[in-house]
Coordinates of N, CA, C and O in Angstrom, one line a residue:
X27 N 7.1 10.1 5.1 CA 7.6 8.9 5.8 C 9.0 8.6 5.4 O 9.8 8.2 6.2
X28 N 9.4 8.8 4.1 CA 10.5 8.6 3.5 C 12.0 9.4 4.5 O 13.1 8.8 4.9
X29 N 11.5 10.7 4.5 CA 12.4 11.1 5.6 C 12.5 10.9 7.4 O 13.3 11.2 8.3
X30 N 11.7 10.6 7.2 CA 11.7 9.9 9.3 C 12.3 8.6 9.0 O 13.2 8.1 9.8
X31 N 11.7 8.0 8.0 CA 12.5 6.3 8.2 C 13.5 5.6 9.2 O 13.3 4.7 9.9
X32 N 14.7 6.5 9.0 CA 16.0 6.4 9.6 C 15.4 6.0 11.5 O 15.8 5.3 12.4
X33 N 14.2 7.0 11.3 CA 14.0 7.4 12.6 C 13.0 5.8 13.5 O 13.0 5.6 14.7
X34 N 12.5 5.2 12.6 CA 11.2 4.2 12.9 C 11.9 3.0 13.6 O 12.9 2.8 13.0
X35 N 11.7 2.2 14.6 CA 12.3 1.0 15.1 C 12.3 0.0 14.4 O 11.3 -0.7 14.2
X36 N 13.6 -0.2 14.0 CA 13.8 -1.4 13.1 C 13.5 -2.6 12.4 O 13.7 -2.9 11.2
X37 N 13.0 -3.4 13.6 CA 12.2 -4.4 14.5 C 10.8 -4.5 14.3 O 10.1 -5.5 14.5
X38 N 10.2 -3.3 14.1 CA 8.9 -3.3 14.0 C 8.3 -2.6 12.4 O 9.0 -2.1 11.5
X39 N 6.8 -2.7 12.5 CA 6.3 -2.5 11.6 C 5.5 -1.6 12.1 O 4.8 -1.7 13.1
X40 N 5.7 0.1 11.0 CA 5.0 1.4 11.3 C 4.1 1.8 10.6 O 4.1 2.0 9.4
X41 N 3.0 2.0 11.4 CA 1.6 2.5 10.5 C 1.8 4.2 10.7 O 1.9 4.7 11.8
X42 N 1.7 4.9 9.4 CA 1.5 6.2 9.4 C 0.1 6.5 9.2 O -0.2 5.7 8.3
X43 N -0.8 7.2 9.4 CA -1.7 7.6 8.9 C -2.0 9.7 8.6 O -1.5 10.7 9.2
X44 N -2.9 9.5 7.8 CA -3.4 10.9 7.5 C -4.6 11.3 7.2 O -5.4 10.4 6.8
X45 N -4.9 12.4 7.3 CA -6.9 12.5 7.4 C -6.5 13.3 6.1 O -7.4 13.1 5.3
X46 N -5.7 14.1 5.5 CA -5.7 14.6 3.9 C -4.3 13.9 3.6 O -3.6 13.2 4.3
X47 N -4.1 14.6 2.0 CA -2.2 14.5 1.3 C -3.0 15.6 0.7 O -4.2 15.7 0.6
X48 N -1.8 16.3 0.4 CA -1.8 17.8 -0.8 C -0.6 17.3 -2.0 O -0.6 17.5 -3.2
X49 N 0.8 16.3 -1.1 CA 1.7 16.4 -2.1 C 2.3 14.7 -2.4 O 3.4 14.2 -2.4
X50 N 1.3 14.3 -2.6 CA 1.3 13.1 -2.5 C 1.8 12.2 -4.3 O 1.1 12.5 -5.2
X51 N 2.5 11.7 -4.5 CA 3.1 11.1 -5.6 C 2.3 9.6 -5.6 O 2.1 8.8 -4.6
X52 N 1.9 9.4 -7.0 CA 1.6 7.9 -7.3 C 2.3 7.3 -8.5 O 3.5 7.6 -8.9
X53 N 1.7 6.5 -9.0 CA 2.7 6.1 -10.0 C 2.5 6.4 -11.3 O 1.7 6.7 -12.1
X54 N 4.5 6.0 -11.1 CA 4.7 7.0 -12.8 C 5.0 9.0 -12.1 O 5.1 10.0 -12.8
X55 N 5.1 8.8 -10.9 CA 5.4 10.3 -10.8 C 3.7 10.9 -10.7 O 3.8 12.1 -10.4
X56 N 2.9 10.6 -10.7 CA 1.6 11.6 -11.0 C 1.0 12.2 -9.5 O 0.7 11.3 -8.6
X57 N 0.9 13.2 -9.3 CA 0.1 14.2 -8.2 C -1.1 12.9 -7.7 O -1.8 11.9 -8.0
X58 N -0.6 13.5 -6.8 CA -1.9 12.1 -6.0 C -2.3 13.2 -4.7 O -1.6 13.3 -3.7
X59 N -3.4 13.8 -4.9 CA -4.2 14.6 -3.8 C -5.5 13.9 -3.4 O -6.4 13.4 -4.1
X60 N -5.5 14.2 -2.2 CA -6.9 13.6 -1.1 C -7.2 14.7 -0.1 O -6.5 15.3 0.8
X61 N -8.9 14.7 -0.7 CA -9.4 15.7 0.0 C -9.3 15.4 1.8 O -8.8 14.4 2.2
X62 N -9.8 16.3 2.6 CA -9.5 16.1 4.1 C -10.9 15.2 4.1 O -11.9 15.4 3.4
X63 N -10.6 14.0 5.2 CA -12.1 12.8 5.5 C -12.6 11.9 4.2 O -13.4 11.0 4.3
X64 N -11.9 12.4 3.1 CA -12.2 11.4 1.8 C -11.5 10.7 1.6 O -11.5 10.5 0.4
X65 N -10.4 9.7 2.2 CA -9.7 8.9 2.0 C -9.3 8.5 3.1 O -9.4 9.1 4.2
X66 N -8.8 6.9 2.9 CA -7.8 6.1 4.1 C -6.7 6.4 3.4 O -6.8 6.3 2.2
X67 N -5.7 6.9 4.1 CA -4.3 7.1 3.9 C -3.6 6.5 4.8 O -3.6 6.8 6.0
X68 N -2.7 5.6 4.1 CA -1.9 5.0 5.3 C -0.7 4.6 4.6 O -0.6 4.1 3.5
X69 N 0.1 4.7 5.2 CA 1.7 4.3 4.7 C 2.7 3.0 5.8 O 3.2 3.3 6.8
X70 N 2.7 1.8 5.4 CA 3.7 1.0 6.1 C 5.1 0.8 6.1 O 5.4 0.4 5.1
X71 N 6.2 1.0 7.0 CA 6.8 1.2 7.0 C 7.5 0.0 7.6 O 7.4 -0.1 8.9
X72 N 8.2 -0.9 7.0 CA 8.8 -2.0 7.9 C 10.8 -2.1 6.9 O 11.3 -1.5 6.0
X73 N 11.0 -3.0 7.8 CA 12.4 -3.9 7.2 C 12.1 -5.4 6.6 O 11.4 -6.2 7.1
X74 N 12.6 -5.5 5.8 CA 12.3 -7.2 5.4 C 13.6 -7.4 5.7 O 14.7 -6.8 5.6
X75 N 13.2 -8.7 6.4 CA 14.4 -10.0 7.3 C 15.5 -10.0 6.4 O 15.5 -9.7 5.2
X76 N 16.8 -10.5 7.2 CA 18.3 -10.3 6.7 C 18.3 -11.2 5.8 O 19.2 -11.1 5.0
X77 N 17.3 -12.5 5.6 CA 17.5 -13.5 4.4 C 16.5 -12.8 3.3 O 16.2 -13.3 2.2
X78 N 16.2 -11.9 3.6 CA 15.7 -11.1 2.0 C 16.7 -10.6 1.4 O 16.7 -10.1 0.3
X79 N 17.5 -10.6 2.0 CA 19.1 -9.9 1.0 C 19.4 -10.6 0.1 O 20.3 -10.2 -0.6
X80 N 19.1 -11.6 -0.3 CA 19.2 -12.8 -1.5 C 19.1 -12.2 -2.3 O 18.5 -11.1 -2.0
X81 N 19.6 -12.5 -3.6 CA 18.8 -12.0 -5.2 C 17.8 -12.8 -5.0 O 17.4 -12.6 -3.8
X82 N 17.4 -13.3 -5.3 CA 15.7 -13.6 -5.8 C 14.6 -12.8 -4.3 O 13.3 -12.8 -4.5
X83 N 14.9 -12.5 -3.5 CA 14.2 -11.5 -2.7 C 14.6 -10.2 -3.6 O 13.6 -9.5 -4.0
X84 N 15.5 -9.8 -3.8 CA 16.2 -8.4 -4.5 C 15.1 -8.3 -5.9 O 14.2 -7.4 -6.0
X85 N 15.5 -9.4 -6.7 CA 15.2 -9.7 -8.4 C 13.4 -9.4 -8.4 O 12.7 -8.9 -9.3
X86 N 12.9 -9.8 -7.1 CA 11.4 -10.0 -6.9 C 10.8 -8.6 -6.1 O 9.6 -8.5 -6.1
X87 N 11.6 -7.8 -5.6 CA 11.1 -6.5 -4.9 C 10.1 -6.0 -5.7 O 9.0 -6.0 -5.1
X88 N 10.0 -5.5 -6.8 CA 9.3 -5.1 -7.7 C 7.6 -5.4 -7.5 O 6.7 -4.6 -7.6
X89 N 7.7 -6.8 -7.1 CA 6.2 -7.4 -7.5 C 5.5 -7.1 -5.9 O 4.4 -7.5 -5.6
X90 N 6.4 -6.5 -4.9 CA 5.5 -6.2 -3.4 C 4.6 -5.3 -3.7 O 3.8 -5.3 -2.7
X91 N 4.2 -4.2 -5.0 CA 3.1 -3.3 -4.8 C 2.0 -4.5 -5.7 O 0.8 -4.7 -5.3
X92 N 2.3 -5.1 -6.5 CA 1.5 -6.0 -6.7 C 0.7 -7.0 -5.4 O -0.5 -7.0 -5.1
X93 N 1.4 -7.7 -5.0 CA 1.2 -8.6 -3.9 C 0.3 -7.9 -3.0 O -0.7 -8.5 -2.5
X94 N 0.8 -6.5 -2.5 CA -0.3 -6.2 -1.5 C -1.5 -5.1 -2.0 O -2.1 -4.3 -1.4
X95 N -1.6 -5.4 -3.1 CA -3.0 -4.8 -3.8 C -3.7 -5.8 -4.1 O -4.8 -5.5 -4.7
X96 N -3.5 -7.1 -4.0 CA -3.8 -8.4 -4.4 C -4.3 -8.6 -3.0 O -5.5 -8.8 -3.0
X97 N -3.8 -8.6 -1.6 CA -3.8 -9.3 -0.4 C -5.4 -8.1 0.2 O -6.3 -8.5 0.8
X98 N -5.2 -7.0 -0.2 CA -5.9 -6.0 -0.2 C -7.5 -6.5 -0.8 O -8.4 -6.7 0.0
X99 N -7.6 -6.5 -1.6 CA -8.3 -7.1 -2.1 C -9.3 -8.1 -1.7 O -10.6 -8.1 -1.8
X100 N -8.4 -9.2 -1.0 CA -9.3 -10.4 -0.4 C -9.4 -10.0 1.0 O -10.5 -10.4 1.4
X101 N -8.4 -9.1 2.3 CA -9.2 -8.3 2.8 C -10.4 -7.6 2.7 O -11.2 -7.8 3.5
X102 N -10.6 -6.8 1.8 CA -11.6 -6.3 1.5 C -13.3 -7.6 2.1 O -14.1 -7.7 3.0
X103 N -12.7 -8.4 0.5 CA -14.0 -9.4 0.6 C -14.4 -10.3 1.8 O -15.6 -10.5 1.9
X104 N -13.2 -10.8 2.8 CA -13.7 -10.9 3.6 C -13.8 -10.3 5.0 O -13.7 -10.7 6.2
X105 N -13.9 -9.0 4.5 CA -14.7 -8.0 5.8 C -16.1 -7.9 5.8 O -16.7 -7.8 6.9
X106 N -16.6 -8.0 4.6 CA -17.9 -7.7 4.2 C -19.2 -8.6 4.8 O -19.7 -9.4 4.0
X107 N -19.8 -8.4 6.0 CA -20.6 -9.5 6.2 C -20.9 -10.3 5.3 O -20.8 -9.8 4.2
X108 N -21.4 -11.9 5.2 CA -21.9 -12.8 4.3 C -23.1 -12.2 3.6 O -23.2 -12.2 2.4
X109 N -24.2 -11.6 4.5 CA -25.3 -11.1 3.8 C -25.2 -9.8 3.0 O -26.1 -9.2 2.4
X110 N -24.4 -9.4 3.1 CA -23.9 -8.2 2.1 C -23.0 -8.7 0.5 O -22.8 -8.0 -0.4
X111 N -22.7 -10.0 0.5 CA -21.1 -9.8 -0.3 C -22.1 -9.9 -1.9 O -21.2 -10.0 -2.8
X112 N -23.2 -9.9 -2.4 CA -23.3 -9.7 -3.4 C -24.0 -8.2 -3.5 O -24.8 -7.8 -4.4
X113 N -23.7 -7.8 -2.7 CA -24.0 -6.2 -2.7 C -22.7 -5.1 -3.1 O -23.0 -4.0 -3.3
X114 N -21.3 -5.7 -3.1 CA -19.9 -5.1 -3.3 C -18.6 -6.7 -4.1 O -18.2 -7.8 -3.7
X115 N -18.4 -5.8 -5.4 CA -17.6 -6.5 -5.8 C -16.2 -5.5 -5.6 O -16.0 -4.3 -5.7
X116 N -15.2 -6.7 -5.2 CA -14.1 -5.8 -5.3 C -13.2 -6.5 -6.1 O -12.9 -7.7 -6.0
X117 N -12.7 -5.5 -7.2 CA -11.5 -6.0 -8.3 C -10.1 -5.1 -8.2 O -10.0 -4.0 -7.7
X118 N -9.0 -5.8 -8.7 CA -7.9 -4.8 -8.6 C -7.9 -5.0 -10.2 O -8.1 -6.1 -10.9
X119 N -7.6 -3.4 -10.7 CA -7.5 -2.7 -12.1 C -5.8 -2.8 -11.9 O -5.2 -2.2 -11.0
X120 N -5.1 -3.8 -13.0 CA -3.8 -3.9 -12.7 C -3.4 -2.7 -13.1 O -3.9 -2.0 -13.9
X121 N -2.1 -2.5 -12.3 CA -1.5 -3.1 -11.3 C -1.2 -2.9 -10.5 O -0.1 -3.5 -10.1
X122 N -2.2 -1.8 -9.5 CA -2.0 -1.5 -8.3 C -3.1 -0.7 -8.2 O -2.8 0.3 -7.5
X123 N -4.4 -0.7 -8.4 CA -6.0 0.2 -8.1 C -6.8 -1.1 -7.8 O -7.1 -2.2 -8.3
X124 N -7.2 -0.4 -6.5 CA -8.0 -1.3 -5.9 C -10.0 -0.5 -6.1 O -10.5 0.5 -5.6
X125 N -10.5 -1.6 -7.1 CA -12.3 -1.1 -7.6 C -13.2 -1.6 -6.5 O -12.8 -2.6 -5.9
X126 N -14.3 -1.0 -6.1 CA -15.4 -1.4 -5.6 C -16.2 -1.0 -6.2 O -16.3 0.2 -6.2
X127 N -17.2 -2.0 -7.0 CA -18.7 -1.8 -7.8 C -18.1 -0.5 -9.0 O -18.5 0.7 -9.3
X128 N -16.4 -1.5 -9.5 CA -16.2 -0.8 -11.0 C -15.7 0.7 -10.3 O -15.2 1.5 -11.1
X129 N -15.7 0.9 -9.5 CA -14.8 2.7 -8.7 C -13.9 2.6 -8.3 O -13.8 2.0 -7.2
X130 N -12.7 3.4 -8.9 CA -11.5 3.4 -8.0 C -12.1 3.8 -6.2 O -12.9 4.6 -5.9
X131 N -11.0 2.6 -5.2 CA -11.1 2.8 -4.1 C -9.8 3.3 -3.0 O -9.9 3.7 -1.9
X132 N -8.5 2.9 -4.1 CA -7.5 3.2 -3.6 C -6.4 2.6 -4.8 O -6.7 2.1 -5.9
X133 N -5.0 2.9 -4.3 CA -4.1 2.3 -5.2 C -3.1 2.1 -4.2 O -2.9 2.9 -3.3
X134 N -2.4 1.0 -4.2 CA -0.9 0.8 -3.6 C 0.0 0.7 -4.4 O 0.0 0.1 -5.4
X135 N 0.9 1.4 -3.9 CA 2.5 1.9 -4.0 C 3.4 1.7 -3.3 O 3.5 2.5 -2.3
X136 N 4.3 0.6 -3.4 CA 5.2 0.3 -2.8 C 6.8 1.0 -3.4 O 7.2 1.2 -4.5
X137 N 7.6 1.2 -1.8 CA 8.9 1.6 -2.8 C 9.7 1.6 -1.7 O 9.4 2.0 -0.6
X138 N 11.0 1.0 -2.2 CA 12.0 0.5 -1.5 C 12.9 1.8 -1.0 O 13.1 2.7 -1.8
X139 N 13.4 1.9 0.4 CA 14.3 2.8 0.7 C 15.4 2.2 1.5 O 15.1 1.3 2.3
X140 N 16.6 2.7 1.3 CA 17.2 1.9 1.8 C 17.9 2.1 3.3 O 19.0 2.7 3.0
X141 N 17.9 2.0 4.2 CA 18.2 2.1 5.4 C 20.1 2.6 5.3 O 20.9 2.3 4.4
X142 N 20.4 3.4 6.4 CA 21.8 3.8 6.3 C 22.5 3.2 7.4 O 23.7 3.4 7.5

C-alpha cells in the first residue's frame, strides 16, 4: 500500500484488502504472516484534512493506532447480536491487539506516510 499511495484519490478513503500476507511488518519491526482465509486483512488508506497540519494534530499522530484499536473494539461489541454478547468478550491488550474470549484477534498499526 505504501508504494501505490502516491497513486490512491486524495479525497477519498481506500480500503485494500487481502485473503493472505507472507511479508507483512507489525510492531517494533516484527514478521507479521497470515495464513491464506485465516485472517481479515485490510489496510486504510486516507489524507487527514488541511487543518490537521497544526501541531497538536502533528504532536498527537502517534495515538491514531491507539484510537482505532479502541474504536475497533466497540465495533466489534456492537455487532454481536444482544442474545449473544455474553457469549464473546472483546478486550484490547495495549496497545494495539485486539482479544476475543482472552485470543489474539488482530492488531492495528497505524503509520504516517507522507504524500509528495
Amino acid at each position: 500500500v505504501k508504494r501505490e499511495f502516491e497513486r490512491f484519490e486524495s479525497t477519498q478513503m481506500t480500503l485494500v484488502t487481502a485473503d493472505f500476507q507472507t511479508q507483512g511488518v507489525g510492531k517494533g519491526d516484527r514478521a507479521w504472516v497470515a495464513a491464506k482465509k485465516k485472517s481479515v486483512l485490510a489496510t486504510f488508506a486516507f489524507n487527514f484534512p488541511e487543518e490537521c497540519s497544526t501541531k497538536f494534530c502533528n504532536d498527537n499522530a502517534k495515538n491514531v493506532s491507539h484510537v482505532v484499536a479502541l474504536a475497533a473494539v466497540q465495533v466489534l461489541r456492537a455487532a454481536v447480536p444482544q442474545e449473544l454478547t455474553n457469549s464473546f468478550e472483546f478486550k484490547l491488550k495495549w496497545p494495539n491487539d485486539v482479544l476475543v474470549n482472552g485470543k489474539k484477534m488482530g492488531g492495528i498499526l497505524a503509520e504516517a506516510v507522507t504524500r509528495r
